[in-house]
Coordinates of C-alpha atoms in Angstrom, one line a residue:
Chain A
M2 CA -16.7 34.0 -16.6
T3 CA -16.5 31.6 -19.5
I4 CA -15.1 28.1 -19.2
A5 CA -12.7 27.1 -22.0
A6 CA -13.7 24.0 -23.8
T7 CA -10.2 22.8 -24.0
G8 CA -7.3 23.3 -21.7
L9 CA -6.9 23.5 -17.9
D10 CA -8.6 26.4 -16.2
L11 CA -8.1 27.4 -12.6
N12 CA -10.4 30.0 -11.1
G13 CA -9.8 31.6 -7.7
I14 CA -8.2 28.6 -6.1
C15 CA -7.6 29.1 -2.4
V16 CA -5.9 26.6 -0.1
T17 CA -5.4 27.0 3.7
R18 CA -3.6 24.6 6.1
G19 CA -4.5 25.5 9.7
N20 CA -4.4 29.3 9.9
T21 CA -1.9 29.6 7.0
Q22 CA -3.2 30.7 3.6
I23 CA -1.0 28.7 1.2
L24 CA -2.7 29.7 -2.1
E25 CA -4.8 32.8 -2.5
R26 CA -7.2 33.2 -5.4
I27 CA -5.0 31.6 -8.0
D28 CA -6.2 32.0 -11.6
M29 CA -4.4 30.2 -14.4
C30 CA -5.0 29.0 -17.9
V31 CA -3.2 26.2 -19.7
G32 CA -3.8 25.7 -23.4
R33 CA -3.7 22.2 -24.9
G34 CA -0.2 21.3 -26.0
Q35 CA 1.5 24.0 -24.0
F36 CA 4.5 23.6 -21.6
V37 CA 3.6 25.8 -18.6
S38 CA 6.1 26.3 -15.8
V39 CA 5.2 27.4 -12.3
I40 CA 8.1 29.1 -10.6
G41 CA 8.6 30.9 -7.2
P42 CA 10.7 30.7 -4.1
N43 CA 10.4 27.9 -1.6
G44 CA 7.0 28.1 0.2
A45 CA 5.5 30.1 -2.6
G46 CA 2.9 27.4 -3.2
K47 CA 4.2 25.7 -6.4
S48 CA 3.8 22.2 -5.1
T49 CA 0.5 22.9 -3.5
L50 CA -0.9 24.3 -6.7
L51 CA 0.1 21.1 -8.6
R52 CA -1.2 18.9 -5.8
S53 CA -4.6 20.8 -6.0
I54 CA -4.8 19.8 -9.7
A55 CA -3.9 16.2 -8.8
R56 CA -6.5 16.2 -6.0
A57 CA -3.9 15.4 -3.4
V58 CA -5.0 18.6 -1.5
T59 CA -8.5 20.0 -1.6
P60 CA -9.0 23.7 -2.2
N61 CA -11.1 25.7 0.2
A62 CA -12.5 27.7 -2.6
G63 CA -12.2 28.0 -6.4
E64 CA -12.9 25.8 -9.3
I65 CA -10.7 23.8 -11.8
Y66 CA -12.0 22.8 -15.2
L67 CA -10.3 20.2 -17.3
D68 CA -11.4 20.6 -21.0
G69 CA -14.6 22.1 -19.7
D70 CA -15.3 19.4 -17.0
D71 CA -15.4 20.0 -13.3
L72 CA -12.0 18.5 -12.2
L73 CA -12.6 18.8 -8.4
R74 CA -15.8 16.6 -8.6
M75 CA -14.9 14.0 -11.2
P76 CA -14.1 10.4 -10.0
I77 CA -10.4 10.0 -9.3
G78 CA -10.2 7.1 -11.7
A79 CA -11.5 9.3 -14.6
L80 CA -9.1 12.0 -13.7
A81 CA -6.2 9.5 -13.8
R82 CA -7.1 8.6 -17.4
R83 CA -6.6 12.2 -18.4
V84 CA -4.0 13.7 -16.0
A85 CA -0.8 11.9 -14.9
V86 CA 1.6 13.1 -12.2
L87 CA 5.4 12.8 -12.1
A88 CA 6.7 13.7 -8.7
Q89 CA 9.6 12.7 -6.4
E90 CA 8.8 9.4 -4.8
H91 CA 10.5 7.6 -2.1
P92 CA 11.4 4.1 -3.1
P93 CA 8.7 1.9 -1.6
D94 CA 9.4 -0.6 1.2
V95 CA 8.3 -3.4 -1.2
E96 CA 10.3 -4.3 -4.2
F97 CA 8.8 -3.9 -7.7
T98 CA 10.5 -4.5 -11.0
V99 CA 10.6 -1.7 -13.5
Q100 CA 7.9 -3.5 -15.5
E101 CA 5.7 -3.9 -12.5
M102 CA 6.1 -0.3 -11.7
V103 CA 5.1 0.8 -15.2
T104 CA 2.2 -1.7 -15.2
L105 CA 0.7 0.4 -12.4
G106 CA 0.1 3.1 -14.9
R107 CA -2.7 1.0 -16.5
I108 CA -4.8 0.9 -13.3
P109 CA -7.1 3.7 -14.3
H110 CA -7.9 1.9 -17.6
R111 CA -8.6 -1.5 -16.0
T112 CA -11.7 -2.8 -14.1
A113 CA -11.4 -5.1 -11.1
L114 CA -11.6 -8.2 -13.1
S115 CA -9.7 -7.4 -16.2
G116 CA -6.2 -8.9 -16.6
I117 CA -3.3 -7.5 -18.4
T118 CA -4.0 -8.0 -22.2
T119 CA -1.7 -8.0 -25.1
S120 CA -2.5 -4.5 -26.0
E121 CA -1.8 -3.4 -22.5
R122 CA 1.6 -5.0 -22.6
A123 CA 2.3 -3.2 -25.8
I124 CA 1.4 0.1 -24.2
I125 CA 3.7 -0.7 -21.2
M126 CA 6.6 -1.7 -23.5
H127 CA 6.1 1.4 -25.7
A128 CA 6.3 3.6 -22.6
L129 CA 9.5 1.9 -21.5
E130 CA 11.0 2.4 -24.9
Q131 CA 10.0 6.1 -24.9
V132 CA 12.2 6.6 -21.8
G133 CA 14.9 4.3 -23.0
M134 CA 14.3 1.8 -20.2
A135 CA 13.0 -1.2 -22.2
G136 CA 16.2 -3.1 -21.7
R137 CA 15.9 -2.9 -17.9
A138 CA 12.2 -4.0 -17.6
H139 CA 13.1 -6.7 -15.1
R140 CA 15.5 -4.8 -12.9
G141 CA 14.5 -4.0 -9.4
F142 CA 13.2 -0.4 -9.1
S143 CA 15.2 0.4 -5.9
S144 CA 18.4 -0.8 -7.6
L145 CA 18.3 2.0 -10.2
S146 CA 20.0 5.3 -10.1
G147 CA 18.0 8.6 -9.4
G148 CA 17.9 9.5 -13.0
E149 CA 16.7 6.0 -14.1
R150 CA 14.0 6.0 -11.4
T151 CA 12.7 9.3 -12.6
R152 CA 12.5 7.9 -16.2
V153 CA 10.6 4.8 -15.0
L154 CA 8.1 7.0 -13.1
L155 CA 7.7 9.0 -16.3
A156 CA 7.1 5.8 -18.3
R157 CA 4.4 4.9 -15.6
A158 CA 2.8 8.3 -16.2
M159 CA 2.9 7.7 -20.0
A160 CA 1.3 4.3 -19.6
Q161 CA -1.7 6.1 -18.2
Q162 CA -2.0 7.6 -21.7
P163 CA -2.8 11.1 -20.3
D164 CA -3.6 14.3 -22.1
Y165 CA -1.9 16.3 -19.3
L166 CA 1.2 15.7 -17.3
L167 CA 1.9 17.4 -14.0
L168 CA 5.6 17.6 -13.1
D169 CA 6.1 18.4 -9.4
E170 CA 9.7 19.5 -9.2
P171 CA 10.9 16.4 -11.0
T172 CA 14.4 17.5 -11.5
N173 CA 15.3 18.1 -7.9
H174 CA 18.2 16.0 -6.8
L175 CA 19.0 15.0 -10.4
D176 CA 22.4 15.7 -12.0
I177 CA 22.2 18.4 -14.6
R178 CA 22.4 16.0 -17.5
Y179 CA 19.4 14.0 -16.2
Q180 CA 17.5 17.3 -15.7
L181 CA 18.0 18.3 -19.4
E182 CA 17.2 14.8 -20.6
L183 CA 14.0 14.6 -18.7
I184 CA 12.7 18.0 -19.9
E185 CA 13.6 17.0 -23.5
L186 CA 11.8 13.7 -23.1
V187 CA 8.8 15.3 -21.7
R188 CA 8.6 17.9 -24.4
G189 CA 8.8 15.2 -27.1
L190 CA 5.8 13.3 -25.7
G191 CA 3.2 15.6 -27.1
V192 CA 1.2 16.1 -23.9
T193 CA 0.2 19.3 -22.2
V194 CA 2.6 19.9 -19.3
V195 CA 2.3 21.9 -16.1
A196 CA 5.7 21.9 -14.3
A197 CA 6.7 23.2 -10.9
L198 CA 10.3 24.0 -11.5
H199 CA 13.0 25.3 -9.2
D200 CA 15.6 26.1 -11.9
L201 CA 14.6 29.4 -13.5
N202 CA 16.9 28.9 -16.5
L203 CA 15.3 25.5 -17.2
A204 CA 11.9 27.2 -17.1
A205 CA 13.1 30.0 -19.3
A206 CA 14.6 27.7 -21.9
H207 CA 11.6 25.3 -22.2
S208 CA 8.3 27.0 -21.3
D209 CA 5.7 28.5 -23.4
V210 CA 4.2 30.2 -20.5
I211 CA 5.6 30.9 -17.0
V212 CA 3.4 31.5 -13.9
M213 CA 5.5 33.2 -11.2
L214 CA 4.1 32.7 -7.7
A215 CA 5.0 34.8 -4.7
D216 CA 3.5 34.1 -1.2
G217 CA 0.7 32.0 -2.6
R218 CA -0.4 34.6 -5.2
V219 CA 0.2 34.8 -8.9
H220 CA 2.8 37.6 -9.3
T221 CA 3.2 37.7 -13.0
T222 CA 2.2 35.3 -15.8
G223 CA 3.1 35.3 -19.5
A224 CA 5.8 34.3 -21.9
P225 CA 9.3 33.8 -20.4
A226 CA 10.7 37.1 -21.8
E227 CA 7.8 39.0 -20.2
V228 CA 7.9 37.3 -16.8
L229 CA 11.7 36.9 -16.2
T230 CA 12.5 40.6 -16.0
P231 CA 15.1 41.8 -13.5
A232 CA 12.4 43.8 -11.7
N233 CA 10.1 40.8 -11.3
I234 CA 12.9 38.5 -10.2
L235 CA 14.2 41.1 -7.7
A236 CA 10.7 41.4 -6.2
V237 CA 10.0 37.7 -5.9
F238 CA 13.4 36.0 -5.4
E239 CA 15.3 39.0 -4.0
V240 CA 18.3 38.6 -6.3
A241 CA 19.7 40.9 -8.9
T242 CA 19.6 39.5 -12.5
T243 CA 21.2 40.2 -15.8
V244 CA 19.1 38.7 -18.7
V245 CA 21.0 37.6 -21.7
A246 CA 19.8 35.8 -24.8
H247 CA 21.0 32.3 -25.2
P248 CA 23.4 32.2 -28.2
D249 CA 21.8 29.0 -29.5
H250 CA 18.1 29.6 -29.3
G251 CA 17.8 33.2 -28.3
R252 CA 15.6 32.5 -25.2
P253 CA 16.3 34.5 -22.0
Q254 CA 18.9 33.1 -19.7
L255 CA 19.6 34.6 -16.3
L256 CA 22.7 35.5 -14.5
F257 CA 22.3 36.1 -10.8
G258 CA 24.0 38.1 -8.1
L259 CA 23.0 39.6 -4.7
P260 CA 21.3 42.9 -5.0
H261 CA 23.5 46.0 -4.5
G262 CA 23.9 46.8 -0.8
T263 CA 22.8 43.5 0.6
S264 CA 25.9 41.5 0.2
S265 CA 27.8 43.5 2.8
R266 CA 24.8 43.0 5.2
V267 CA 25.0 39.2 4.7
A268 CA 28.7 39.2 5.2
S269 CA 28.8 41.3 8.4
Chain B
M26 CA 6.8 9.2 6.3
T27 CA 8.7 11.1 8.9
S28 CA 12.0 10.5 7.0
S29 CA 13.1 9.0 3.8
P30 CA 12.9 5.2 4.6
A31 CA 15.9 3.2 3.6
P32 CA 14.6 0.4 1.3
L33 CA 14.9 -3.1 2.6
P34 CA 18.1 -4.7 1.3
A35 CA 16.8 -5.9 -2.0
R36 CA 18.1 -8.8 -3.9
E37 CA 19.5 -7.5 -7.2
L38 CA 16.9 -8.4 -9.7
L39 CA 18.5 -9.2 -13.0
G40 CA 16.1 -11.4 -14.7
P41 CA 12.3 -11.8 -15.0
R42 CA 10.3 -12.8 -11.9
A43 CA 10.0 -16.6 -11.2
P44 CA 6.8 -17.8 -13.0
L45 CA 3.9 -18.1 -10.6
G46 CA 2.5 -21.4 -12.0
P47 CA 5.2 -23.8 -10.9
L48 CA 5.5 -22.1 -7.4
L49 CA 1.8 -22.4 -6.9
G50 CA 1.9 -26.0 -8.0
A51 CA 4.7 -26.8 -5.6
A52 CA 2.9 -25.0 -2.7
M53 CA -0.3 -26.9 -3.4
L54 CA 1.6 -30.2 -3.4
L55 CA 3.1 -29.2 0.0
L56 CA -0.4 -28.5 1.3
V57 CA -1.7 -31.8 0.0
V58 CA 1.0 -33.6 1.8
S59 CA 0.7 -31.6 5.0
I60 CA -3.1 -32.3 5.5
P61 CA -2.7 -36.1 6.0
A62 CA 0.5 -35.6 7.9
G63 CA -1.5 -33.3 10.3
V64 CA -4.3 -35.9 10.6
M65 CA -2.0 -38.8 11.3
T66 CA 0.1 -37.2 14.0
G67 CA -1.0 -36.6 17.6
A68 CA -1.5 -38.1 21.0
A69 CA -2.5 -41.4 19.2
D70 CA -0.6 -42.0 16.0
I71 CA -2.8 -43.1 13.2
P72 CA -1.5 -44.9 10.1
M73 CA -1.7 -43.3 6.7
R74 CA -3.8 -46.4 5.6
A75 CA -6.5 -45.6 8.2
V76 CA -6.6 -42.0 7.2
I77 CA -7.0 -42.8 3.5
A78 CA -9.6 -45.5 4.2
T79 CA -11.7 -43.1 6.4
L80 CA -11.5 -40.3 3.9
R81 CA -12.5 -42.7 1.0
S82 CA -15.4 -44.0 3.0
A83 CA -16.5 -40.5 3.7
L84 CA -16.4 -39.7 -0.1
T85 CA -18.0 -43.0 -1.3
G86 CA -20.3 -43.8 1.6
Q87 CA -18.9 -47.3 2.0
A88 CA -17.7 -48.6 5.4
A89 CA -13.9 -48.2 6.1
E90 CA -12.7 -51.7 6.4
G91 CA -10.1 -52.6 9.1
V92 CA -10.4 -49.2 10.9
S93 CA -11.9 -49.1 14.3
S94 CA -14.8 -46.8 15.0
G95 CA -12.7 -45.1 17.7
T96 CA -10.0 -44.3 15.1
I97 CA -12.6 -43.0 12.7
N98 CA -14.0 -40.8 15.4
I99 CA -10.5 -39.3 16.2
I100 CA -9.9 -38.7 12.5
W101 CA -13.3 -37.4 11.7
E102 CA -14.4 -35.4 14.8
L103 CA -11.0 -34.2 16.1
R104 CA -8.1 -34.3 13.7
L105 CA -9.7 -33.3 10.3
P106 CA -11.7 -30.3 11.6
R107 CA -8.5 -29.2 13.5
V108 CA -6.3 -29.5 10.4
L109 CA -8.8 -27.7 8.2
L110 CA -9.1 -24.9 10.7
A111 CA -5.3 -24.7 10.7
C112 CA -5.5 -24.3 6.9
I113 CA -8.2 -21.6 7.1
V114 CA -6.4 -19.6 9.8
G115 CA -3.0 -19.9 8.2
A116 CA -4.3 -18.8 4.8
G117 CA -6.4 -16.1 6.4
L118 CA -3.4 -14.7 8.4
A119 CA -1.2 -14.6 5.3
A120 CA -3.9 -12.7 3.5
V121 CA -4.6 -10.3 6.3
G122 CA -1.0 -9.7 6.9
T123 CA -0.4 -8.9 3.2
M124 CA -3.4 -6.6 3.1
M125 CA -2.4 -4.8 6.2
Q126 CA 1.2 -4.3 5.2
A127 CA 0.2 -2.8 1.9
T128 CA -2.6 -0.7 3.3
V129 CA -0.7 1.0 6.2
R130 CA 2.5 0.9 4.1
N131 CA 4.5 -0.9 6.8
P132 CA 6.3 -4.2 6.4
L133 CA 6.0 -4.7 10.2
A134 CA 2.2 -4.6 10.4
D135 CA 0.1 -7.6 11.3
P136 CA -3.1 -8.0 13.2
Y137 CA -1.3 -9.1 16.4
I138 CA 1.3 -6.3 16.5
L139 CA -1.2 -3.6 15.6
G140 CA -3.5 -4.7 18.5
V141 CA -6.4 -5.7 16.2
S142 CA -6.3 -9.3 17.5
S143 CA -6.4 -8.0 21.0
G144 CA -9.4 -5.9 20.2
A145 CA -11.1 -9.0 18.8
S146 CA -10.2 -10.8 22.0
V147 CA -11.9 -8.3 24.2
G148 CA -15.1 -8.7 22.1
A149 CA -15.0 -12.5 22.2
A150 CA -14.0 -12.6 25.9
A151 CA -16.9 -10.3 26.8
V152 CA -19.3 -12.8 25.1
I153 CA -17.7 -15.9 26.6
L154 CA -17.6 -14.5 30.2
F155 CA -20.7 -12.3 30.4
N156 CA -22.8 -13.1 27.3
S157 CA -22.5 -9.3 26.7
F158 CA -24.7 -7.4 24.5
G159 CA -27.1 -10.3 24.4
L160 CA -25.3 -11.5 21.3
R161 CA -25.8 -15.2 22.2
G162 CA -29.5 -14.8 21.9
A163 CA -29.2 -12.8 18.6
F164 CA -26.5 -14.8 16.8
G165 CA -26.3 -18.2 18.7
A166 CA -23.1 -20.1 17.9
H167 CA -21.8 -17.2 15.9
A168 CA -22.0 -14.6 18.6
L169 CA -18.2 -14.9 19.2
S170 CA -17.5 -14.2 15.6
V171 CA -19.7 -11.1 15.6
A172 CA -18.2 -9.8 18.8
G173 CA -14.7 -10.6 17.5
F174 CA -15.3 -8.6 14.3
G175 CA -16.7 -5.7 16.4
G176 CA -13.6 -5.7 18.6
A177 CA -11.2 -6.0 15.7
L178 CA -12.8 -3.1 13.8
A179 CA -12.8 -0.8 16.9
A180 CA -9.1 -1.6 17.5
M181 CA -8.2 -1.0 13.8
V182 CA -9.9 2.4 13.9
V183 CA -8.3 3.4 17.2
V184 CA -4.8 2.5 16.0
Y185 CA -5.4 4.2 12.6
L186 CA -6.5 7.4 14.4
I187 CA -3.4 7.3 16.6
A188 CA -1.1 6.9 13.6
R189 CA -2.7 9.5 11.5
S190 CA -1.2 13.0 11.2
P191 CA -1.7 15.9 8.8
F192 CA 1.1 14.5 6.8
G193 CA -0.2 11.0 6.5
L194 CA 0.3 7.8 8.4
V195 CA 3.4 8.0 10.7
P196 CA 5.0 4.5 10.6
T197 CA 6.5 4.8 14.1
R198 CA 3.2 5.9 15.6
L199 CA 1.4 3.1 13.9
I200 CA 3.6 0.3 15.3
L201 CA 4.1 1.9 18.8
G202 CA 0.4 3.0 18.9
G203 CA -0.6 -0.6 17.9
I204 CA 1.5 -2.2 20.6
A205 CA 0.2 0.3 23.3
A206 CA -3.4 -0.2 22.2
G207 CA -2.9 -4.0 22.2
H208 CA -1.8 -3.8 25.9
V209 CA -4.8 -1.7 26.7
F210 CA -7.1 -4.2 25.1
A211 CA -5.3 -7.0 26.9
A212 CA -5.8 -5.2 30.1
I213 CA -9.5 -4.9 29.4
T214 CA -9.6 -8.6 28.6
S215 CA -7.8 -9.4 32.0
V216 CA -10.4 -7.3 33.9
L217 CA -13.2 -9.2 32.2
I218 CA -11.5 -12.5 33.2
F219 CA -11.0 -11.3 36.8
L220 CA -14.6 -10.3 37.1
G221 CA -16.2 -13.1 35.1
D222 CA -17.2 -16.6 35.9
P223 CA -14.0 -18.4 37.3
R224 CA -15.0 -21.6 35.6
A225 CA -15.0 -20.0 32.2
A226 CA -11.8 -18.1 32.9
S227 CA -9.3 -20.9 32.4
G228 CA -10.9 -21.7 29.1
V229 CA -10.6 -18.0 28.1
L230 CA -6.9 -17.9 29.1
F231 CA -6.1 -20.9 27.0
W232 CA -8.0 -19.6 24.1
L233 CA -6.2 -16.2 24.4
L234 CA -2.8 -17.9 23.8
G235 CA -4.0 -18.9 20.4
G236 CA -5.0 -22.5 19.8
L237 CA -6.9 -24.7 17.3
G238 CA -8.4 -26.9 20.1
R239 CA -12.0 -25.5 19.6
A240 CA -12.2 -26.9 16.1
Q241 CA -15.5 -28.5 15.2
W242 CA -17.2 -28.9 11.9
V243 CA -20.0 -26.6 12.7
L244 CA -17.5 -23.7 13.5
L245 CA -15.7 -24.0 10.2
P246 CA -18.1 -22.5 7.6
I247 CA -18.0 -18.9 9.0
P248 CA -14.2 -18.4 8.9
A249 CA -14.1 -20.2 5.6
L250 CA -16.7 -17.8 4.2
A251 CA -15.0 -14.8 5.6
L252 CA -11.7 -16.0 4.2
G253 CA -13.2 -16.5 0.7
V254 CA -15.0 -13.1 0.6
T255 CA -11.9 -11.2 1.9
F256 CA -9.5 -13.0 -0.3
L257 CA -11.5 -12.5 -3.5
Y258 CA -12.0 -8.8 -2.8
A259 CA -8.3 -8.4 -2.1
L260 CA -7.3 -10.3 -5.2
A261 CA -9.6 -8.3 -7.4
R262 CA -8.1 -5.1 -6.0
A263 CA -4.4 -6.4 -6.0
P264 CA -3.4 -3.6 -8.5
W265 CA -4.8 -1.0 -6.0
L266 CA -2.8 -2.7 -3.2
N267 CA 0.3 -2.3 -5.4
A268 CA -0.4 1.3 -5.9
I269 CA -1.2 2.2 -2.3
S270 CA 2.0 0.6 -1.2
L271 CA 3.8 3.4 -3.1
G272 CA 2.1 6.1 -1.1
D273 CA -1.2 7.9 -1.0
D274 CA -0.3 10.6 -3.5
A275 CA 1.1 8.1 -6.0
A276 CA -2.0 5.9 -5.6
R277 CA -4.3 8.8 -6.1
S278 CA -2.5 9.9 -9.2
L279 CA -3.0 6.4 -10.5
G280 CA -6.7 6.7 -10.0
V281 CA -7.1 4.8 -6.7
P282 CA -9.8 6.3 -4.4
V283 CA -7.4 6.0 -1.5
D284 CA -9.6 6.9 1.5
H285 CA -12.5 4.7 0.3
F286 CA -10.2 1.9 -0.4
R287 CA -8.4 2.1 2.9
R288 CA -11.8 2.0 4.7
M289 CA -12.8 -1.1 2.7
M290 CA -9.5 -2.8 3.6
F291 CA -9.9 -2.0 7.3
F292 CA -13.4 -3.4 7.2
T293 CA -12.4 -6.7 5.5
V294 CA -9.2 -7.1 7.5
S295 CA -11.2 -6.6 10.7
L296 CA -13.9 -9.0 9.5
L297 CA -11.5 -11.9 8.8
T298 CA -9.3 -11.2 11.9
G299 CA -12.3 -11.0 14.2
V300 CA -13.8 -14.2 13.0
M301 CA -10.5 -16.0 13.1
V302 CA -9.7 -14.8 16.6
A303 CA -13.2 -15.8 17.8
I304 CA -12.4 -19.4 17.0
S305 CA -8.7 -19.7 17.4
G306 CA -7.6 -16.9 19.7
A307 CA -4.8 -14.4 18.8
I308 CA -2.2 -16.4 16.9
G309 CA 0.8 -14.0 16.7
F310 CA 3.4 -13.2 14.1
V311 CA 2.0 -15.4 11.3
G312 CA 0.4 -12.6 9.5
L313 CA 3.8 -10.7 9.8
I314 CA 6.1 -13.5 8.7
L315 CA 4.3 -15.2 5.9
P316 CA 4.0 -12.2 3.5
H317 CA 7.7 -11.6 3.9
M318 CA 8.4 -15.4 3.0
V319 CA 6.1 -15.2 0.0
R320 CA 7.5 -11.9 -1.3
F321 CA 10.9 -13.4 -1.0
L322 CA 9.8 -16.1 -3.5
V323 CA 7.6 -14.1 -5.9
G324 CA 8.3 -10.4 -5.5
S325 CA 5.9 -7.8 -4.3
D326 CA 3.2 -7.8 -6.9
H327 CA 0.2 -8.4 -4.7
R328 CA -1.7 -10.7 -7.0
R329 CA 1.2 -13.1 -6.8
V330 CA 1.7 -12.6 -3.1
L331 CA -2.0 -13.2 -2.3
L332 CA -2.3 -16.3 -4.5
L333 CA 0.8 -18.0 -3.3
G334 CA 0.2 -17.0 0.4
L335 CA -2.9 -19.1 0.5
P336 CA -1.4 -22.6 0.2
I337 CA 1.8 -21.5 1.9
G338 CA -0.1 -20.0 4.9
A339 CA -2.3 -23.1 5.2
A340 CA 0.6 -25.6 5.0
F341 CA 2.6 -23.4 7.5
M342 CA -0.1 -23.4 10.1
V343 CA -0.7 -27.2 9.7
W344 CA 2.9 -27.8 10.6
A345 CA 3.0 -25.3 13.3
D346 CA 0.0 -27.0 15.0
L347 CA 1.7 -30.3 14.4
V348 CA 4.7 -29.1 16.4
A349 CA 2.4 -27.7 19.1
R350 CA 0.8 -31.1 19.4
T351 CA 3.9 -33.2 19.5
V352 CA 6.7 -31.2 21.1
V353 CA 5.6 -31.7 24.7
A354 CA 3.3 -34.7 24.0
P355 CA 1.0 -35.8 25.5
Q356 CA 0.5 -32.1 26.5
V357 CA -0.7 -29.9 23.7
L358 CA 0.8 -26.4 23.4
P359 CA -1.3 -23.6 22.1
V360 CA -0.2 -23.0 18.6
G361 CA 0.2 -19.3 19.3
V362 CA 3.1 -20.2 21.6
V363 CA 4.9 -21.9 18.7
T364 CA 4.4 -19.1 16.2
A365 CA 5.5 -16.6 18.8
A366 CA 8.6 -18.5 19.5
V367 CA 9.5 -18.6 15.8
G368 CA 8.0 -15.3 14.8
G369 CA 9.3 -13.1 17.6
P370 CA 13.0 -13.5 16.7
L371 CA 12.1 -13.1 13.0
F372 CA 10.3 -9.8 13.8
I373 CA 13.6 -8.7 15.5
V374 CA 15.6 -9.6 12.4
L375 CA 13.2 -7.6 10.2
L376 CA 13.5 -4.7 12.7
V377 CA 17.3 -4.7 12.7
R378 CA 17.4 -4.8 8.9
R379 CA 15.5 -1.6 8.9
T380 CA 17.7 0.2 11.4
R381 CA 18.2 3.2 9.1
A382 CA 14.5 3.5 8.4
S383 CA 11.8 5.0 10.7
L384 CA 10.4 1.7 11.8

């Protein structure tokens, strides 16, 4: 086995909780600059896979290498300078302003005694401008809409100046326009992205590589057109699919229906 | 979190935060006014002139003219140490409450409600009544502080273990577990009182209610030092407190070593709580209410909350003790009775405002 000098390498990652095996020997490669989507039905292990990379869960076995460095054993502060996470967050009990929220993204770059310098302020304002929230820097975070909150959390992640961005189902509960805006924003940031996505068409339209999980294992991995075939989708999601090329960009888009013979069973 | 907590009704923030400097200045001014007021008022009223003359003579070494030696004695041996202890304990409870509420991510946390003060009381009562563990021999006058710290740390760990689940800290379990553990610790203290020296028992009972009557110069350095160390550590780690108040996963993704940091916080919170309880008993609700008051003024950034909490906490406790000394004069109420009378209803208000949340 060779470790790639750049990119994110997962080798044989296993996660168990109690007696349940949540992830079983996951292998995955993410090249620098790629947008990699992890898809799969609920309970397939998408979130757990991302949380393993973020060190929120500890794998029972396996290794993860980040640009050749052992990710599972590096200090958490060093990891946060290279990998940022965008996940659904409950609004906290305490009230932060948008600017205070984004300032938290500078934590991994500061020591216990360093204050917020002018250059830090510039990084924070730049992150807010990237997500179009600079005009609302002093608003209370919990007074924002769901879409605005997600953008602020993205700005916080960008203030970490990471090489990698993990998106853990960031578009759940967002209106379709916010979903598309968010993905567009993220793609324009020039970071390597690993995204757990619920929406297969979103994944199909924006991913370089798709990793399809089923029952904690990698079912198929590859380019969207290779992974999102009717046979694979029937096996993993149990739906019948018609694949069409998007008239604008030619990427695969999926039309779903219940497999023949099961609709009557559901109805009866 | 067991369910998505409803945020506290937030004031709509439309402009930048109030600048910290002027607020800090105003709070310091309040404190500077409060200290002489606390020294002047009591069983015997002492004029401002005598207080100033005594303080000046202490600073310059010249005799205070026109002030009787009895008055000087009251100011110097009784009132001033008591007021300074009130400052230390008030500032300390504000800091401890702020640190706890962030670390366990619950705005209802405070050392009294979570049973940490009761744990400290067990340790201190054991030493007062039985000279347990031979601590008096080993630590002399500071045996109570050491025992209080031990009891506080044990209580903190017990409550944390009760509240922990595979999915993180459960807020309901934390509060209810803390209240239950507090009662168990209180029961242990009662048993100790029952079995102990009856002559010491009444002293222990009065001390349990929370009072500043034990204030003496020699007892001040230890809590002052504990406050200084704890406060500076929390201030240096204020960004980590901000991050951990968002949740463990979020804090970790921001580079905070969550488990290590929480252990350090429990240790320092127990240290300060134990040392304070050892000298002033368990003064309730101050650690709960003051962080809310300060956050209302300056927002939730913990650097600002910690800094402003110091003078506001100190001044608050000086006035609370002043009320305790004057409201039923010449009797002196334990200050814990005053803070409970004010803080209990405020706790209920906070609770009701969170009806849709899981405690």
